[in-house]
């Protein structure tokens, strides 16, 4: 199992930045779907755009996989490459468990 630590900026005042972290166990398609949906919102991109962004930054993530995850039709077990790419898009750190 792989756990992700997702950090999000909660409040920024002056030079102080506060973040909130949450740990997510990545073993379900719904978790990947949530992370991709949040990433699409943050980056202002479609599924195709997310796949292209990840690929252009050295990750192995194809458009079909992203599309299926976002639609909830992805039935395969995600590869480590897919998990790493989705984690990167979500701004997460990966911690093996």
XYZ file of C-alpha atoms in Angstrom:
97
model
C 0.000 0.000 0.000
C 1.160 3.519 -0.728
C 0.219 6.455 1.486
C 0.156 10.015 0.255
C 0.566 13.109 2.364
C -1.416 15.870 0.699
C -0.488 19.376 1.815
C -2.816 22.275 1.144
C -2.361 25.928 1.911
C -4.964 26.838 4.512
C -4.171 30.484 5.176
C -1.525 32.912 4.125
C -0.924 36.058 6.158
C 2.071 38.191 5.365
C 5.041 35.867 5.145
C 3.459 33.127 7.253
C 2.032 30.150 5.393
C -0.059 27.586 7.205
C -0.708 24.217 5.623
C -2.956 21.344 6.503
C -1.827 17.828 5.763
C -3.862 14.683 5.419
C -2.707 11.129 4.841
C -4.504 9.132 2.187
C -4.054 5.410 1.649
C -4.090 4.868 -2.085
C -5.759 1.557 -2.746
C -9.065 2.563 -4.297
C -10.019 4.120 -7.604
C -12.251 6.650 -5.824
C -9.210 8.113 -4.059
C -7.410 8.584 -7.362
C -10.562 10.079 -8.832
C -10.835 12.597 -6.003
C -7.186 13.585 -6.340
C -7.496 14.020 -10.116
C -10.684 16.074 -9.758
C -8.998 18.349 -7.223
C -5.941 18.607 -9.487
C -8.107 19.535 -12.477
C -9.696 22.312 -10.416
C -6.370 23.635 -9.112
C -4.599 23.552 -12.484
C -7.668 24.576 -14.487
C -7.172 21.616 -16.817
C -9.234 18.832 -18.341
C -8.294 15.183 -17.927
C -6.380 15.363 -21.196
C -4.547 18.444 -19.941
C -3.631 16.707 -16.681
C -2.202 13.714 -18.549
C -0.229 16.010 -20.833
C 1.090 18.043 -17.887
C 2.238 14.907 -16.059
C 3.827 13.469 -19.199
C 5.663 16.704 -19.999
C 7.142 16.566 -16.489
C 8.525 13.058 -16.878
C 5.655 10.967 -15.534
C 4.067 8.015 -17.311
C 0.338 8.779 -17.371
C -1.774 8.339 -20.476
C -4.939 10.191 -21.385
C -7.089 7.060 -21.431
C -6.179 6.177 -17.851
C -6.973 9.692 -16.613
C -10.278 9.720 -18.489
C -11.348 6.361 -17.058
C -10.377 7.341 -13.510
C -12.321 10.609 -13.743
C -15.379 8.837 -15.191
C -15.242 6.134 -12.525
C -14.797 3.375 -15.107
C -11.169 2.513 -14.333
C -11.187 -1.149 -13.276
C -7.493 -1.992 -13.383
C -5.184 -1.950 -10.411
C -3.242 1.328 -10.707
C 0.458 1.000 -11.406
C 3.042 2.719 -9.258
C 3.686 5.054 -12.208
C 0.010 6.073 -12.249
C -0.057 6.636 -8.496
C 3.128 8.715 -8.607
C 1.814 10.851 -11.472
C -1.524 11.484 -9.758
C 0.283 12.268 -6.508
C 2.525 14.765 -8.289
C -0.458 16.440 -9.921
C -2.133 16.706 -6.498
C 0.994 18.128 -4.875
C 1.352 15.112 -2.618
C 4.381 13.421 -1.113
C 4.616 9.646 -1.405
C 5.467 7.555 1.658
C 5.630 3.748 1.247
C 3.959 1.918 4.091
